[in-house]
Tab-separated table of C-alpha atoms in Angstrom:
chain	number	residue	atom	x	y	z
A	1	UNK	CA	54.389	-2.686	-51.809
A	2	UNK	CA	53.517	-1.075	-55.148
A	3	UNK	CA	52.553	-3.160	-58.513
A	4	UNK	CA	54.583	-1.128	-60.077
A	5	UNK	CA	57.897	-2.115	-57.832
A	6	UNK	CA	57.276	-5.903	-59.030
A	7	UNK	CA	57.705	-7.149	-62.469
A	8	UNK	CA	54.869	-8.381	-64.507
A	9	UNK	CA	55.579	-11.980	-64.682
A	10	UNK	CA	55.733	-12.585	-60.943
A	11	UNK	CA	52.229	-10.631	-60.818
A	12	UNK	CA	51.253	-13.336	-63.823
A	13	UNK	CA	53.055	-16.458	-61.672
A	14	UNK	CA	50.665	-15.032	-58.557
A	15	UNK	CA	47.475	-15.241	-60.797
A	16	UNK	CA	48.677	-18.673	-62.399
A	17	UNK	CA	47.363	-20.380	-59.082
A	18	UNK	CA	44.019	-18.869	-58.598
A	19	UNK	CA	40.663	-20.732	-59.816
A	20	UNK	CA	38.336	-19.229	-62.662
A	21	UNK	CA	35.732	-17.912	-59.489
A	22	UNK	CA	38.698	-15.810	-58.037
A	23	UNK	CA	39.644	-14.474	-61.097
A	24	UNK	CA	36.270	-13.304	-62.021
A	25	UNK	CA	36.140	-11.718	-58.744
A	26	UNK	CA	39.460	-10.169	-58.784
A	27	UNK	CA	38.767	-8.843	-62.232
A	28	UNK	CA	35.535	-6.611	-60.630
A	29	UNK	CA	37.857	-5.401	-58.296
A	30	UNK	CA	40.231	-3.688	-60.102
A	31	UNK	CA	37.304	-2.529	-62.206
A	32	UNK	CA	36.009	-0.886	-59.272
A	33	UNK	CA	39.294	0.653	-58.292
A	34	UNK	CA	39.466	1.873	-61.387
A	35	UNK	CA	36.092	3.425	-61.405
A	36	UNK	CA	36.971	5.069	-57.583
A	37	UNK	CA	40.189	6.670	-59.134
A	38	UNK	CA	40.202	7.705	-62.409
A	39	UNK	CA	36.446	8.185	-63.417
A	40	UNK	CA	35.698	11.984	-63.550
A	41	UNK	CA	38.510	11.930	-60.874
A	42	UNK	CA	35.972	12.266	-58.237
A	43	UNK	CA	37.639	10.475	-55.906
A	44	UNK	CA	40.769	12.097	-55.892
A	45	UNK	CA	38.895	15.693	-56.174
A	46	UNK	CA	37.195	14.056	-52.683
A	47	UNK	CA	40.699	13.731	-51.549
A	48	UNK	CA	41.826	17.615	-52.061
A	49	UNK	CA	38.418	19.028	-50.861
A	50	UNK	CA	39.225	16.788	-47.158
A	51	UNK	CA	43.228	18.374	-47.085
A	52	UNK	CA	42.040	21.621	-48.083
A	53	UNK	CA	43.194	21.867	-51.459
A	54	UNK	CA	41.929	24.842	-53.604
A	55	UNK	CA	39.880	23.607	-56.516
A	56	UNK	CA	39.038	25.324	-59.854
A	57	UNK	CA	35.323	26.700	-59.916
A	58	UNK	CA	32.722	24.176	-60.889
A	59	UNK	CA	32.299	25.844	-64.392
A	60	UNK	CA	36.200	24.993	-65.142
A	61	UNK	CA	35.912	21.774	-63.529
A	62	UNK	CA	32.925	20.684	-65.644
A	63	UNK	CA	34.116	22.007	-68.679
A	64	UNK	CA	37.092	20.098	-68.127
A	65	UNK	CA	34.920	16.593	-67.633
A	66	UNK	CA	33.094	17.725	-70.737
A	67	UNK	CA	36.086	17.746	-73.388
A	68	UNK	CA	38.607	15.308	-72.837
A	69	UNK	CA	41.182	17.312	-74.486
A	70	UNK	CA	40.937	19.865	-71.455
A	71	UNK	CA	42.334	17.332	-69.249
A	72	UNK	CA	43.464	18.267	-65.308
A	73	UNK	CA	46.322	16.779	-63.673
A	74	UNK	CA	44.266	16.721	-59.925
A	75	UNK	CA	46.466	13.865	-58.366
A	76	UNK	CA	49.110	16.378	-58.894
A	77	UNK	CA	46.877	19.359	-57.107
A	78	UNK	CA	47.471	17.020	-53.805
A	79	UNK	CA	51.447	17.691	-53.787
A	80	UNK	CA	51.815	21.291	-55.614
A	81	UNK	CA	48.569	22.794	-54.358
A	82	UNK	CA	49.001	25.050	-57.576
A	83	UNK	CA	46.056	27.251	-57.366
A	84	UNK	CA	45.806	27.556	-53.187
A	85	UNK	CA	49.872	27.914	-52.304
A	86	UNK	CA	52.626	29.670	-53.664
A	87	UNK	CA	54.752	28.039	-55.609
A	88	UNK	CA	58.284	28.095	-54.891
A	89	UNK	CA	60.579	27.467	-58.097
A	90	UNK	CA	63.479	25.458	-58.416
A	91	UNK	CA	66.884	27.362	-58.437
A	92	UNK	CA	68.253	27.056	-61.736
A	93	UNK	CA	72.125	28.852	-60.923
A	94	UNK	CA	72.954	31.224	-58.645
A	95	UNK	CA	76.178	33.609	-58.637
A	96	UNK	CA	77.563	35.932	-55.874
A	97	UNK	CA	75.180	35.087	-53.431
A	98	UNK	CA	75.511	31.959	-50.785
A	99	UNK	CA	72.304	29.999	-50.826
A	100	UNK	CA	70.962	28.487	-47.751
A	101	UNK	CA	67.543	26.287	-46.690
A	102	UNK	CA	65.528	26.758	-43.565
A	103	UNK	CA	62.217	25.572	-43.805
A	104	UNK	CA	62.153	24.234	-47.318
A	105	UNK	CA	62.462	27.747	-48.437
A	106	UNK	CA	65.333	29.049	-49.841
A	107	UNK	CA	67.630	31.909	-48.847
A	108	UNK	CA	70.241	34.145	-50.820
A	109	UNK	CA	73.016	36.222	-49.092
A	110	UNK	CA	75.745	37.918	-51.188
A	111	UNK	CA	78.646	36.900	-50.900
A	112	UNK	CA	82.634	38.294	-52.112
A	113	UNK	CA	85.485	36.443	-53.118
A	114	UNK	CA	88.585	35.825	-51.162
A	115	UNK	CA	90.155	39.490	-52.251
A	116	UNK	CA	86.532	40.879	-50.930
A	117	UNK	CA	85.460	42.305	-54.538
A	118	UNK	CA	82.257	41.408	-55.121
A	119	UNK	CA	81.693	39.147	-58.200
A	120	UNK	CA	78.467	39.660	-60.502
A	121	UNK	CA	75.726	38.235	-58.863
A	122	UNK	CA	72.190	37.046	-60.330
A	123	UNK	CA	69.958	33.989	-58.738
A	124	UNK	CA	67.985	32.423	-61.630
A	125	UNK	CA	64.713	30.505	-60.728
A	126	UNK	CA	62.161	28.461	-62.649
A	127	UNK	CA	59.137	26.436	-62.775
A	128	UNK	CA	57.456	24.130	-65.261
A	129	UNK	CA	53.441	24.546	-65.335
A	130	UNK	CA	52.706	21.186	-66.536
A	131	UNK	CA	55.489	19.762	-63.482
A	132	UNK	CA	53.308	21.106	-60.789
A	133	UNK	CA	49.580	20.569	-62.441
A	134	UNK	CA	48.473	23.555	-64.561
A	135	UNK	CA	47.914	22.437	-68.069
A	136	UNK	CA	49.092	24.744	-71.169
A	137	UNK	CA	45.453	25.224	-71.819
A	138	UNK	CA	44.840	26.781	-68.684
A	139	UNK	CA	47.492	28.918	-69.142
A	140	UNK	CA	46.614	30.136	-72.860
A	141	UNK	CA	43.176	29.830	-72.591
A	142	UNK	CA	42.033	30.256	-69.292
A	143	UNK	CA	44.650	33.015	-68.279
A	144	UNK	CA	45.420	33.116	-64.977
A	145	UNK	CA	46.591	35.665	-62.781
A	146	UNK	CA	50.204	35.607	-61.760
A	147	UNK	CA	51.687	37.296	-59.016
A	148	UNK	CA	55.527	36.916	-57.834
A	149	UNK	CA	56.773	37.565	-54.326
A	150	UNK	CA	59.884	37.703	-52.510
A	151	UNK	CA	61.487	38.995	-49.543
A	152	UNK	CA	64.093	41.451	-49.776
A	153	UNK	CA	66.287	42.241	-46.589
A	154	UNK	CA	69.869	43.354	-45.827
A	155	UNK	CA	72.561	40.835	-45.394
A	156	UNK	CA	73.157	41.511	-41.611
A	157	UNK	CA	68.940	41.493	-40.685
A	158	UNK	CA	69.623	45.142	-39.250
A	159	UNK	CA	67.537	48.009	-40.493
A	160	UNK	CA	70.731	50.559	-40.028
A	161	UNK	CA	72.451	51.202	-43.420
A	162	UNK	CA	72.205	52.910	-46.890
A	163	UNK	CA	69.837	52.773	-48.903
A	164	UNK	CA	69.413	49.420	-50.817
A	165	UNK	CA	68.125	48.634	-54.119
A	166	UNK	CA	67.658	45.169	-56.137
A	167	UNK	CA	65.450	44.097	-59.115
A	168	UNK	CA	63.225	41.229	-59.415
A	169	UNK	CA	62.653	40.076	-63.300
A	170	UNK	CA	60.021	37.802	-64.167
A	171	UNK	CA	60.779	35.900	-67.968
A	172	UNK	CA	58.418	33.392	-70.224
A	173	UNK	CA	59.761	29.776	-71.083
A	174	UNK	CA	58.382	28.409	-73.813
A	175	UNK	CA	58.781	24.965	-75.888
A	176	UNK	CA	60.039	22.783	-73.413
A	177	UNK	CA	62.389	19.936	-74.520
A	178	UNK	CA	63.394	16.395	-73.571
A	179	UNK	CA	66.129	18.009	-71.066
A	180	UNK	CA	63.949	20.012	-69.146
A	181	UNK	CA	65.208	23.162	-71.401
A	182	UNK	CA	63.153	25.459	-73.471
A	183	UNK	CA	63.717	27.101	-76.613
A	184	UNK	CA	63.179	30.403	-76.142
A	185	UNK	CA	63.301	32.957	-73.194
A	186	UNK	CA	61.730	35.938	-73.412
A	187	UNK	CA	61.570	38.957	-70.688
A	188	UNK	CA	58.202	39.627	-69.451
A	189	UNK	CA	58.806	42.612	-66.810
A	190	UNK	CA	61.055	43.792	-64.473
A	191	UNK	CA	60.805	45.320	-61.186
A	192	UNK	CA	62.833	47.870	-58.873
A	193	UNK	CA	62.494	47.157	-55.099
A	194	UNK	CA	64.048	49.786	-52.961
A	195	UNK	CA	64.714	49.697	-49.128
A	196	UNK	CA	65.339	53.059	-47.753
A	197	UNK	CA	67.588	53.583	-44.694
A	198	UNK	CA	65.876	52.869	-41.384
A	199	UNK	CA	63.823	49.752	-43.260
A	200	UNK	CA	65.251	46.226	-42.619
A	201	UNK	CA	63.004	44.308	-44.884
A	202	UNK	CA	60.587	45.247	-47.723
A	203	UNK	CA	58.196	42.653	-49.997
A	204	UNK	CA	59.283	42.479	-53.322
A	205	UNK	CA	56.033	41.795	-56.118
A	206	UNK	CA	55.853	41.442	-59.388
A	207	UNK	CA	52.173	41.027	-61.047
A	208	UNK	CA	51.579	39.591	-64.086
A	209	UNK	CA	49.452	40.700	-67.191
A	210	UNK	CA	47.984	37.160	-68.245
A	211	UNK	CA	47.800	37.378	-71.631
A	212	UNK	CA	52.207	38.102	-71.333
A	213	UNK	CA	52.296	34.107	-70.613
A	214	UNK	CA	49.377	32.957	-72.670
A	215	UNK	CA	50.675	33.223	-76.359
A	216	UNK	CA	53.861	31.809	-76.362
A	217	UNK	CA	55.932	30.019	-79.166
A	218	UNK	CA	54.375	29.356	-82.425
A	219	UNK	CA	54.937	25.830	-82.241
A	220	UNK	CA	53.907	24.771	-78.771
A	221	UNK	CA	51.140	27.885	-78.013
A	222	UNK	CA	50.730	28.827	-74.134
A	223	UNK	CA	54.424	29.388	-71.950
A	224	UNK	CA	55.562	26.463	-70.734
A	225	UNK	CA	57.229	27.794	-67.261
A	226	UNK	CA	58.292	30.924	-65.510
A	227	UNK	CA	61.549	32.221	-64.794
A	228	UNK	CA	62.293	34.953	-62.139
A	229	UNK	CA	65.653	36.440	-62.220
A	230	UNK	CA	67.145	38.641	-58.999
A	231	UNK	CA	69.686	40.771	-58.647
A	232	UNK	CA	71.453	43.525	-56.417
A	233	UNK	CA	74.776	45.200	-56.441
A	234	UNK	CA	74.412	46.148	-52.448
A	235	UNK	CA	74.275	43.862	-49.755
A	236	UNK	CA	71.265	42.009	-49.215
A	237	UNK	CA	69.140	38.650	-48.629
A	238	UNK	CA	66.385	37.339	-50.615
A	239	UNK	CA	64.024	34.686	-49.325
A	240	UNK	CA	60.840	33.233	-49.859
A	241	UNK	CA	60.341	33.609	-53.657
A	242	UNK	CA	57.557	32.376	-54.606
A	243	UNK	CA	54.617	32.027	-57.517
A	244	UNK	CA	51.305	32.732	-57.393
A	245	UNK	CA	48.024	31.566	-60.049
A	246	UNK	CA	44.866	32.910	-59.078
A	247	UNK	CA	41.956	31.669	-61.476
A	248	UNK	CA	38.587	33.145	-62.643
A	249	UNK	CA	35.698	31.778	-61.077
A	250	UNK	CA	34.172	31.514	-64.485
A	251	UNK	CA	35.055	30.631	-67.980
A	252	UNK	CA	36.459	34.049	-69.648
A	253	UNK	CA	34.709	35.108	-72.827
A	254	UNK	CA	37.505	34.992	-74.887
A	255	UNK	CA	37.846	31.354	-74.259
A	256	UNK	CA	35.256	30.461	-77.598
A	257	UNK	CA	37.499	32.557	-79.520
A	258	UNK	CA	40.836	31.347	-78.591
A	259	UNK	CA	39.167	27.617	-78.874
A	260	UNK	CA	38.615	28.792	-82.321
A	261	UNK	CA	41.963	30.182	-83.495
A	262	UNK	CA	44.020	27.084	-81.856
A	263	UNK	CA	41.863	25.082	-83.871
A	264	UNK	CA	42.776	26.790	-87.154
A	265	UNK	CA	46.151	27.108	-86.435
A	266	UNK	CA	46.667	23.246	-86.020
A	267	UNK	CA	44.656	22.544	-89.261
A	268	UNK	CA	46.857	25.268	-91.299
A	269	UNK	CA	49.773	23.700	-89.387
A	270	UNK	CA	48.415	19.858	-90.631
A	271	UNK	CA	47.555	21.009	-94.120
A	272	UNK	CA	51.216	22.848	-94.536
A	273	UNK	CA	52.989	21.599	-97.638
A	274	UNK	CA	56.700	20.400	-97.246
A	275	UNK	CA	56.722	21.444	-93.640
A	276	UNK	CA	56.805	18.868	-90.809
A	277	UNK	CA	53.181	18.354	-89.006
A	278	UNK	CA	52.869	19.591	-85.809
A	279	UNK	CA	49.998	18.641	-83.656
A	280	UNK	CA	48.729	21.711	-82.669
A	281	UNK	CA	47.413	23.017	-79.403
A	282	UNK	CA	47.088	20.971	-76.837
A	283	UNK	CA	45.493	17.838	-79.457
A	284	UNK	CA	42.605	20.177	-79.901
């Protein structure tokens, strides 16, 4: 059972019984756990090597264990795989469309309303980077490449019919709140994916300049999530919509700069008269 599902005072009723010898000795244990786990997260890195998670390049991962405040979430890296597998966002609403699972993957058919008029239809997806392990200074400063895919087919599977057209719009989210919202949305790029007559399916892919996400609100600096909108006034499926970061092998050379200008900005942000103090980037 987890420590963490019993409460502290049984754990300190437990310990109540045990003789100065055992407690010395249990006290070098947890030390030693500790060690294992956290320090330079070794351990855990250990851990995604063996189940074949993909790993940052050395240079990032040492430049991480150099400066504390470039801290990586790698337990996370275990679940989310964030820089090996696509990422499939959350679904945030959906209209018009009927919205199946199969596989863990979702699946979005149009759908009409009892009189058989079609109603406006748009799917609206999301992900937080910091939810699934990338760090907003990975984002701003390290800037990696993001590519969005999907799957665009028509509603019945067949490839006999007109042609078909949808869109595939991929938006920044940036200063996330308490709620899970964000305060500001702001369109990145947006797509046309068409599927001539005679095709029954056709990738839909959307790739991503990296420095659109990596200057984001004033206040919080790199985007804090991703938001891919779809939509399609024929009759179609999407499926297996998906996010992909790709990082550099190697620190960029803008990454001394941009070190440089967060750093000003939080002291001209600390140093601002009669305005509230923000921290600044990432506690640099």
């Amino acid at each position: 059972m987890p420590t963490s599902k019993l409460p502290t005072e049984l754990w300190q009723h437990i310990l109540s019984f045990s003789d100065h010898p055992t407690m010395c000795a249990l006290s070098k244990v947890c030390h030693k756990f500790a060690e294992i786990v956290v320090e330079r997260n070794e351990f855990v890195l250990g851990k995604c090597r063996i189940q074949g998670v993909t790993l940052p390049s050395d240079e990032l991962l040492s430049l991480s264990f150099a400066h504390p405040q470039f801290p990586l979430d790698i337990p996370m890296w275990m679940t989310h795989n964030p820089f090996g597998a696509r990422i499939y966002p959350r679904l945030a609403s959906v209209r018009g469309y009927d919205v199946d699972e199969k596989d863990g993957k979702m699946q979005f058919a149009t759908s009409s309303t009892q009189s058989g008029v079609a109603e406006r239809r748009v799917i609206d997806l999301s992900t937080e980077h910091e939810s699934i392990g990338i760090p907003k200074w990975i984002i701003d400063g390290v800037r990696p490449q993001v590519t969005v895919t999907g799957l665009l087919q028509r509603r019945d599977g067949s490839a006999v019919g007109p042609r078909v057209t949808a869109t595939m719009g991929v938006w920044r989210l940036d200063g996330i709140q308490n709620d899970h919202t964000f305060l500001s949305k702001e369109p990145i790029r947006t797509d046309l994916c068409t599927l001539e007559s005679g095709a029954d399916r056709r990738v839909m892919q959307v790739d991503i300049d990296p420095t659109a996400i990596s200057r984001g609100h004033t206040a919080v600096g790199g985007s804090d999530g991703l938001r891919v909108v779809l939509n399609s006034n024929c009759d179609v499926r999407f499926s297996d919509v998906g996010i992909h970061f790709e990082l550099p092998d190697k620190v960029p050379p803008a990454f001394p700069a941009w070190l440089a200008e967060s750093r000003e900005l939080r002291e001209s942000r600390a140093t601002t008269a009669g305005t509230a103090r923000l921290e600044g980037l990432f506690g640099l």
